[in-house]
mmCIF file of C-alpha atoms in Angstrom:
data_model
loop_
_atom_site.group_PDB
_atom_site.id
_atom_site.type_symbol
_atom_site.label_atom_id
_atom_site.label_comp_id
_atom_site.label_asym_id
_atom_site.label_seq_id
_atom_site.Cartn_x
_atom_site.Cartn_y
_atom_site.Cartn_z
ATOM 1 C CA UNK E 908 113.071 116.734 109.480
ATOM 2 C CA UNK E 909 114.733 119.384 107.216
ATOM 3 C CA UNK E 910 112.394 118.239 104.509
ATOM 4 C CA UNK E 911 109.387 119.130 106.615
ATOM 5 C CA UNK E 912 110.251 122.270 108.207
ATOM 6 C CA UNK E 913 110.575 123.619 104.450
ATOM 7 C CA UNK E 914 107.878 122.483 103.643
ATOM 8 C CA UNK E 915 106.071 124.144 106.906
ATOM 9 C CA UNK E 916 107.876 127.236 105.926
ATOM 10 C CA UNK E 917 106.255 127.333 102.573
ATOM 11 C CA UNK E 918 102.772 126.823 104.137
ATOM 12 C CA UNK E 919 103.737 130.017 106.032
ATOM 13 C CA UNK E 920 104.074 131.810 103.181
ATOM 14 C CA UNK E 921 101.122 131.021 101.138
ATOM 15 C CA UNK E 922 97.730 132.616 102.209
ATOM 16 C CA UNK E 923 95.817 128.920 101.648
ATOM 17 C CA UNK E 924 96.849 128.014 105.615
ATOM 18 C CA UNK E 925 95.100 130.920 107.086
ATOM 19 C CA UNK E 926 92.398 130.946 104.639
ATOM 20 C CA UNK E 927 91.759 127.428 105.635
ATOM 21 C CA UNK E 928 91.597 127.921 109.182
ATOM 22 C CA UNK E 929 89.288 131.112 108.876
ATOM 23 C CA UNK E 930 87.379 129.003 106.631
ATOM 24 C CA UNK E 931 86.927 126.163 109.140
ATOM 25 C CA UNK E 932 86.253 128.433 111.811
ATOM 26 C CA UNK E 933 83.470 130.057 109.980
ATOM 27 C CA UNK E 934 81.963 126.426 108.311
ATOM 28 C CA UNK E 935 81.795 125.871 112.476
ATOM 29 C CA UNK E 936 79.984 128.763 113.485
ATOM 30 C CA UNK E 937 77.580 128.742 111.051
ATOM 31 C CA UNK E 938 77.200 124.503 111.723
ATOM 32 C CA UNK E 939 76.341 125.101 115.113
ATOM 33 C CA UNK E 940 73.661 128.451 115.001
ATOM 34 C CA UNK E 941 71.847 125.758 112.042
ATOM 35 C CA UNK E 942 72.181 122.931 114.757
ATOM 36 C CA UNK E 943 70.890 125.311 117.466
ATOM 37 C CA UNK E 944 67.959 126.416 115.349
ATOM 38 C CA UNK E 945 66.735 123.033 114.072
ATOM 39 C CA UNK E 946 67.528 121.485 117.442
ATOM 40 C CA UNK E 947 65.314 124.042 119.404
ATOM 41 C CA UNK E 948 62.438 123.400 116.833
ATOM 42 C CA UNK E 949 62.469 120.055 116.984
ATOM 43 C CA UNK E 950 63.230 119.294 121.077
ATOM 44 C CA UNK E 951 59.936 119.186 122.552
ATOM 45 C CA UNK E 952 58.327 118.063 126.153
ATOM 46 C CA UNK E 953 57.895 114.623 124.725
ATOM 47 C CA UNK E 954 61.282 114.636 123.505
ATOM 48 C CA UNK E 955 63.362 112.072 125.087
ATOM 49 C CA UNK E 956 66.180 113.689 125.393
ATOM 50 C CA UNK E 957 68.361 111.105 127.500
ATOM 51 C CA UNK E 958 68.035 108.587 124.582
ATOM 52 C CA UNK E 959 68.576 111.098 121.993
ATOM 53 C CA UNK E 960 71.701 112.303 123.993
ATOM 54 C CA UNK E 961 74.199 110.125 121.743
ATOM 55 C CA UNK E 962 72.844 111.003 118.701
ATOM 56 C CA UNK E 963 73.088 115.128 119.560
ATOM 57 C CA UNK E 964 75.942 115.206 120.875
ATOM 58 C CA UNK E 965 77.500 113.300 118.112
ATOM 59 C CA UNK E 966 76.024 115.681 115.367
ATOM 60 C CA UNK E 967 76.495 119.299 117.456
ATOM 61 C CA UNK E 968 80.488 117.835 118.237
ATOM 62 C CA UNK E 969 81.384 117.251 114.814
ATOM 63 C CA UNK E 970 79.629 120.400 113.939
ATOM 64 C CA UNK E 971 81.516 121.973 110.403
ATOM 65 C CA UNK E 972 83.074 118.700 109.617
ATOM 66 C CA UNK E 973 81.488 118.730 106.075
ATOM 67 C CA UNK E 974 82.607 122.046 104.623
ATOM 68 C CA UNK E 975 85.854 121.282 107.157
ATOM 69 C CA UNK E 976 87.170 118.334 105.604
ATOM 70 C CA UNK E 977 86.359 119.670 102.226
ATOM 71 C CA UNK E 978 88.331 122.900 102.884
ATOM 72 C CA UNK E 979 91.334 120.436 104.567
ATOM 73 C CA UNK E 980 91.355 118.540 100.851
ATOM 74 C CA UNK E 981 91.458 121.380 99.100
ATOM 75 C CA UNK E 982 94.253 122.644 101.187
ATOM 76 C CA UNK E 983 96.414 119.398 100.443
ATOM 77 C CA UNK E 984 95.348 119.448 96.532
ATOM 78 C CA UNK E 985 96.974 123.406 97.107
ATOM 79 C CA UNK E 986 100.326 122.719 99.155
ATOM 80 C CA UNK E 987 101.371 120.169 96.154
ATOM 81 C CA UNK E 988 99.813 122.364 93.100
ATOM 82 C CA UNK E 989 101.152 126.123 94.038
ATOM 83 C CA UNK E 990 104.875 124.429 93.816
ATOM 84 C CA UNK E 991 103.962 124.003 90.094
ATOM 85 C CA UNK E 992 101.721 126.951 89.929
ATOM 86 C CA UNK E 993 105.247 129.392 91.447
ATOM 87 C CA UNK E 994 107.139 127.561 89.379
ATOM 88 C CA UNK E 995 109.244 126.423 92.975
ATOM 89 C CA UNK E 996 109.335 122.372 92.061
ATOM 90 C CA UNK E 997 112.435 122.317 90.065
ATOM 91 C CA UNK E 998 114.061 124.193 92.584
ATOM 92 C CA UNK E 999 112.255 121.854 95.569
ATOM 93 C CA UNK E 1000 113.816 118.837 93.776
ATOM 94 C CA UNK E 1001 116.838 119.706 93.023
ATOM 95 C CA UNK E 1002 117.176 120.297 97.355
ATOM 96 C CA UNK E 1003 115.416 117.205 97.747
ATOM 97 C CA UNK E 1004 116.561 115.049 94.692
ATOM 98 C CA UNK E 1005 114.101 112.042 96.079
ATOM 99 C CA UNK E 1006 111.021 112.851 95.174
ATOM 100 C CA UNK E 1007 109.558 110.706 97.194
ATOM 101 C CA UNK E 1008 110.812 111.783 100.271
ATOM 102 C CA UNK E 1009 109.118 115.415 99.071
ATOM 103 C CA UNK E 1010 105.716 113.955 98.987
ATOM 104 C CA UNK E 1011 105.960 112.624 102.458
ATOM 105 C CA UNK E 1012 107.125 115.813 103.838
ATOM 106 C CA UNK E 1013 104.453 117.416 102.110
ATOM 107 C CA UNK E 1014 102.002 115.053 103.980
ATOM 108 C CA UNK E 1015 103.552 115.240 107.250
ATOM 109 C CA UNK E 1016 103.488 119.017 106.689
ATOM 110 C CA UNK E 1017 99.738 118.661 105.775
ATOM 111 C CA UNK E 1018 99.144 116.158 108.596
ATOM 112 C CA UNK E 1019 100.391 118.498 111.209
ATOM 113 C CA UNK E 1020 98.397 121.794 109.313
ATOM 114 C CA UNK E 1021 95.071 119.228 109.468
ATOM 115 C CA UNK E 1022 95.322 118.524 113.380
ATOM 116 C CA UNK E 1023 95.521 122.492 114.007
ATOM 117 C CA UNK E 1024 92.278 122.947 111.655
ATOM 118 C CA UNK E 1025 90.467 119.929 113.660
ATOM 119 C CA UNK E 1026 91.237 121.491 116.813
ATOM 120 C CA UNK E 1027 89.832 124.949 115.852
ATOM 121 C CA UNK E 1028 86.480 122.978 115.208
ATOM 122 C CA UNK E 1029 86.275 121.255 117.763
ATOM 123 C CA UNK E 1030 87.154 123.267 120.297
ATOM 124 C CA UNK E 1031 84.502 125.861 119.357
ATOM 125 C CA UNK E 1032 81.889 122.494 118.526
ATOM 126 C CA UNK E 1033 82.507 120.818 121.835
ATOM 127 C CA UNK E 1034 82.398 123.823 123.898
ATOM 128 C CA UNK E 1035 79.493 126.089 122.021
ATOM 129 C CA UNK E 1036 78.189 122.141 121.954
ATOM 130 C CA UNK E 1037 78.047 121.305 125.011
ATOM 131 C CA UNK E 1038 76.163 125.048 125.759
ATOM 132 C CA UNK E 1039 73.324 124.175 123.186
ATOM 133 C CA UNK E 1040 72.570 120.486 124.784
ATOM 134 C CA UNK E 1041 72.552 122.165 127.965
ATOM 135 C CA UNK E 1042 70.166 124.844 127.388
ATOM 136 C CA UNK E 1043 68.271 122.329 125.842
ATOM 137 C CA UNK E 1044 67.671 120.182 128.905
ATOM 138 C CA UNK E 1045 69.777 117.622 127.222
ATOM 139 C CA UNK E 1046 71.499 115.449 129.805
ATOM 140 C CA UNK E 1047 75.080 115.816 128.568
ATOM 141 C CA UNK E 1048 76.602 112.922 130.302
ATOM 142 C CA UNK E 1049 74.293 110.413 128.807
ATOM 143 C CA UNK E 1050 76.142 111.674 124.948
ATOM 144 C CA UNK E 1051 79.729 112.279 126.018
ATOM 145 C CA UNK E 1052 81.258 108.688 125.360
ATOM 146 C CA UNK E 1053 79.624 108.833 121.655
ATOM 147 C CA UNK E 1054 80.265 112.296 121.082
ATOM 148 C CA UNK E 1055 84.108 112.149 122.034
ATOM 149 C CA UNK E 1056 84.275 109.178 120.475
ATOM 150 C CA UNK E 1057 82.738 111.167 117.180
ATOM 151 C CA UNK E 1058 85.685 113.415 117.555
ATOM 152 C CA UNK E 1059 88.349 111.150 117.742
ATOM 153 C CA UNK E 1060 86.580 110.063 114.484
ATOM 154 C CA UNK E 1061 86.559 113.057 113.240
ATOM 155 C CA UNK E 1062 90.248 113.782 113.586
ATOM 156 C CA UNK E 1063 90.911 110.705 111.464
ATOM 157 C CA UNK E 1064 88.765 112.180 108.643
ATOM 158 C CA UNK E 1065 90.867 115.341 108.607
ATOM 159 C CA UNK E 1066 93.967 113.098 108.497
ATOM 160 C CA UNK E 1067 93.010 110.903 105.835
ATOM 161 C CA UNK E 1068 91.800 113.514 103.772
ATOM 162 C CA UNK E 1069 94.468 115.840 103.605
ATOM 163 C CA UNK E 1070 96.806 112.588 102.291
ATOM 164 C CA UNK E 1071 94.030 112.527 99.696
ATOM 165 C CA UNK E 1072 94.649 115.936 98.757
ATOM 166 C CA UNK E 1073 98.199 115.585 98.367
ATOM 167 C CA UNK E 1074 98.038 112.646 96.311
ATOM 168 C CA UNK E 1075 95.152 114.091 93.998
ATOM 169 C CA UNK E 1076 98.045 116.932 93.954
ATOM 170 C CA UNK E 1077 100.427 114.648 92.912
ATOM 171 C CA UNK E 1078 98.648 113.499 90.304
ATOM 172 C CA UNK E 1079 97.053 116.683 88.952
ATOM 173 C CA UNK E 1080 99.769 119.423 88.255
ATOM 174 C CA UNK E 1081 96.784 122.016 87.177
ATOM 175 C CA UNK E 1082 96.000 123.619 90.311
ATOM 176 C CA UNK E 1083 92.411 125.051 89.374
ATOM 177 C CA UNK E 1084 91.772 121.396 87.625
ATOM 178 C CA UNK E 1085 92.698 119.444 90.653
ATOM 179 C CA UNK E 1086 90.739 121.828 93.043
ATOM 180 C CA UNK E 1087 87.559 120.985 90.704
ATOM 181 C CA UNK E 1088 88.201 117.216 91.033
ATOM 182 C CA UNK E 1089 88.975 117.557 94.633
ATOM 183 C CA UNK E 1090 86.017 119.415 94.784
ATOM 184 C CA UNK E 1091 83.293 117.300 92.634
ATOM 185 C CA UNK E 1092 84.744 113.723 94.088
ATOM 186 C CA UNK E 1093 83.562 115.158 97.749
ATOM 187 C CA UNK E 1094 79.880 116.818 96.768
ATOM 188 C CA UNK E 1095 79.642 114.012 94.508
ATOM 189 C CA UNK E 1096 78.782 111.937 97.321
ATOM 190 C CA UNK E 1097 75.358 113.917 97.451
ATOM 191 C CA UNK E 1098 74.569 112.390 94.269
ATOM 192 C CA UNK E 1099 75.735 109.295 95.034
ATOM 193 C CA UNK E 1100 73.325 108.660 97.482
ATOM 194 C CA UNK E 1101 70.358 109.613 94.768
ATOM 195 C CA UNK E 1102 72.052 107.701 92.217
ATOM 196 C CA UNK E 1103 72.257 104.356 94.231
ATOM 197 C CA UNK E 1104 68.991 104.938 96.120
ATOM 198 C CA UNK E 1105 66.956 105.030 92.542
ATOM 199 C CA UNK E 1106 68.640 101.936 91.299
ATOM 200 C CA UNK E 1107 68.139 100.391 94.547
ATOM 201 C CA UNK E 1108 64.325 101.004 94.164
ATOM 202 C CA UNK E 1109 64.369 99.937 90.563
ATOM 203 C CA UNK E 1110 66.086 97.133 91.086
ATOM 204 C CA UNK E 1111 64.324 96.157 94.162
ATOM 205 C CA UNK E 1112 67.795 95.899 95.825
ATOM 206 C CA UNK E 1113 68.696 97.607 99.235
ATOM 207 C CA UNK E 1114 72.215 96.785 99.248
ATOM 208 C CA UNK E 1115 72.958 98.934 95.941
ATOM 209 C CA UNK E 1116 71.677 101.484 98.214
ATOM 210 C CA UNK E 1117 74.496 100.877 101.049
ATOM 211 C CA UNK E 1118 77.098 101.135 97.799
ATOM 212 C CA UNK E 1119 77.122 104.767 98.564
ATOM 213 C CA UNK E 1120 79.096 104.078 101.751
ATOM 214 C CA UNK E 1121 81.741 103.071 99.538
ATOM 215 C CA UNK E 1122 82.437 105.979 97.854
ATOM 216 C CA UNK E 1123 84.902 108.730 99.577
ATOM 217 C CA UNK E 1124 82.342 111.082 100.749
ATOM 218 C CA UNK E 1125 79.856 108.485 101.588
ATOM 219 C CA UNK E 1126 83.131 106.700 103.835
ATOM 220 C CA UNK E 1127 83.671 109.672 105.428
ATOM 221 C CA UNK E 1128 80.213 110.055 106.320
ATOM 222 C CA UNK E 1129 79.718 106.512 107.689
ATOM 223 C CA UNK E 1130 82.932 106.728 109.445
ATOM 224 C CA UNK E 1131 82.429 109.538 111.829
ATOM 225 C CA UNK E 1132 78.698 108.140 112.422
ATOM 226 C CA UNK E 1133 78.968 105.687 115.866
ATOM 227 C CA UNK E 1134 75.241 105.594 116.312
ATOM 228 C CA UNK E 1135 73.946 102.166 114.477
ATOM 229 C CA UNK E 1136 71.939 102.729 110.814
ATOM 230 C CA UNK E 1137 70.321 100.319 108.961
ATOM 231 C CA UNK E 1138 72.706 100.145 105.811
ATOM 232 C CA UNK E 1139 75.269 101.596 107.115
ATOM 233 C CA UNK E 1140 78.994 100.067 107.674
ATOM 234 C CA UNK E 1141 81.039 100.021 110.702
ATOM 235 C CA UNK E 1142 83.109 103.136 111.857
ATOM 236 C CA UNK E 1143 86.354 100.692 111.015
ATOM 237 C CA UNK E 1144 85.377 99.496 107.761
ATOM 238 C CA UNK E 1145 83.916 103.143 106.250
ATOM 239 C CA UNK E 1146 87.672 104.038 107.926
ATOM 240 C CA UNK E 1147 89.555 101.371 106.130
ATOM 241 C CA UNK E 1148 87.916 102.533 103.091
ATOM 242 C CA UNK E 1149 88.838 105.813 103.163
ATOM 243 C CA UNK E 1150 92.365 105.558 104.012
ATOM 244 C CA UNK E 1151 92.487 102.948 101.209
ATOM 245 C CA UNK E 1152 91.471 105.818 98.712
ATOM 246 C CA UNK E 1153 94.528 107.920 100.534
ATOM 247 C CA UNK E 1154 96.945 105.621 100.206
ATOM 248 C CA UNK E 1155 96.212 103.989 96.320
ATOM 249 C CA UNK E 1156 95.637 108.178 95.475
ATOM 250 C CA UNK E 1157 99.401 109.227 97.070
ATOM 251 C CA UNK E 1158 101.239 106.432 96.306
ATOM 252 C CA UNK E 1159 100.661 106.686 92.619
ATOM 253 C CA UNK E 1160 100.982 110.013 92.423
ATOM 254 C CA UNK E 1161 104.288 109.913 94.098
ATOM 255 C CA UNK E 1162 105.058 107.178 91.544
ATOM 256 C CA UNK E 1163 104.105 109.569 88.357
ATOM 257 C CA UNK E 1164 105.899 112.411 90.584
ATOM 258 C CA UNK E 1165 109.085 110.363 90.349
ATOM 259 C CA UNK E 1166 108.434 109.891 86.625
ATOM 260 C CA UNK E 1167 107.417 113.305 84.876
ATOM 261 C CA UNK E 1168 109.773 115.761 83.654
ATOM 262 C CA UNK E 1169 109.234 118.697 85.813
ATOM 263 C CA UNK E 1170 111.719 121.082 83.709
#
């Protein structure tokens, strides 16, 4: 426990924490007036809206999660990085001689740090939500089982994706060259799903298409989706993907932590 409250103290003292929170708090805003706009374009009198309700709520709950979750990574690449970046690691390991035990402070740390930026979003997505589907004439009881279950979902991605961030950190000492990574392994999902949708065509295949699903950004995506796709995996099996990147990510970058020479 002494492990973690350092490293929650350091968090404290680096701007990154507050910067991500204002961040996702902004990413939110601006989710839901785009949600609102296309939403009240789109909603017509032959709308239905009570069989639409899942789907709405779903997106206008998890409203932000994009930018959110790629602000959360970047904030776990950051928490590892600045020690090296301050030049505070030699001093953090000689306190904590197992290096190991660092790493899973710093996640613990970074789990606790990623529930407080969830509930930001969703507080504000679920209750500025909930407004928009109602001034719609969207019958909000007919979404609230998928959309809660979206963000319980949703919470999960932040998790797993700020243990991804610490192990990229882990394994990337350079903090602006780990941000990048961080930063092209998430977008890089947008051109996943052009890359495997052209071969798919070429090849007359559609399940290269679904490979997308299979790549971080594309898990994330599928995981937090409840409402049935053609293509797309189950919540659990996008979820076991992810986590799988988390887990294969941190634990070999705790095992090259243990390793380098940090003097």
């Amino acid at each position: 426990m002494n492990t973690i409250r350092s490293e929650l103290l350091k968090i404290r003292s680096l701007s990154i924490g507050w910067t991500t929170a204002l961040g996702t708090l902004l990413v939110t805003v601006v989710a839901l007036l785009f949600w609102y706009l296309i939403l009240q374009s789109q909603i017509g009198p032959g709308t239905d809206r009570e069989g639409s309700a899942p789907d709405l709520a779903e997106t206008v709950f998890t409203s932000g999660q994009y930018f959110g979750l790629l602000l959360t990574m970047i904030f776990g690449v950051t928490i590892v990085t600045s020690e090296y970046s301050h030049q505070t690691i030699t001093a953090t390991f000689l306190a904590t001689p197992k290096r190991s035990r660092v790493v899973l402070a710093k996640i613990a740390a970074g789990l606790f740090c990623a529930f407080l930026f969830f509930a930001i979003s969703t507080v504000l997505a679920v209750g500025a939500g909930s407004a928009i589907l109602v001034s719609l004439d969207v019958p909000l009881r007919a979404g609230l089982g998928t959309g809660l279950g979206a963000v319980a979902l949703n919470a999960l991605a932040y998790f797993v994706w700020v243990i991804f961030g610490v192990g990229l950190g882990t394994l990337l000492r350079n903090q602006v060259a780990a941000v990048v990574v961080a930063i092209v392994l998430y977008l890089g999902e947008l051109g996943g799903q052009l890359v495997f949708s052209q071969l798919a065509s070429a090849f007359e295949r559609d399940w290269i298409s679904d490979l997308q699903y299979y790549l971080p950004g594309g898990a994330s995506r599928a995981m937090t989706s409840l409402v049935p796709a053609d293509g797309v995996p189950h919540w659990w099996v996008a979820a076991l993907v992810l986590l799988a990147y988390g887990i294969l990510t941190t634990a070999y970058g705790t095992l090259v932590t243990a390793a380098r020479d940090v003097s």
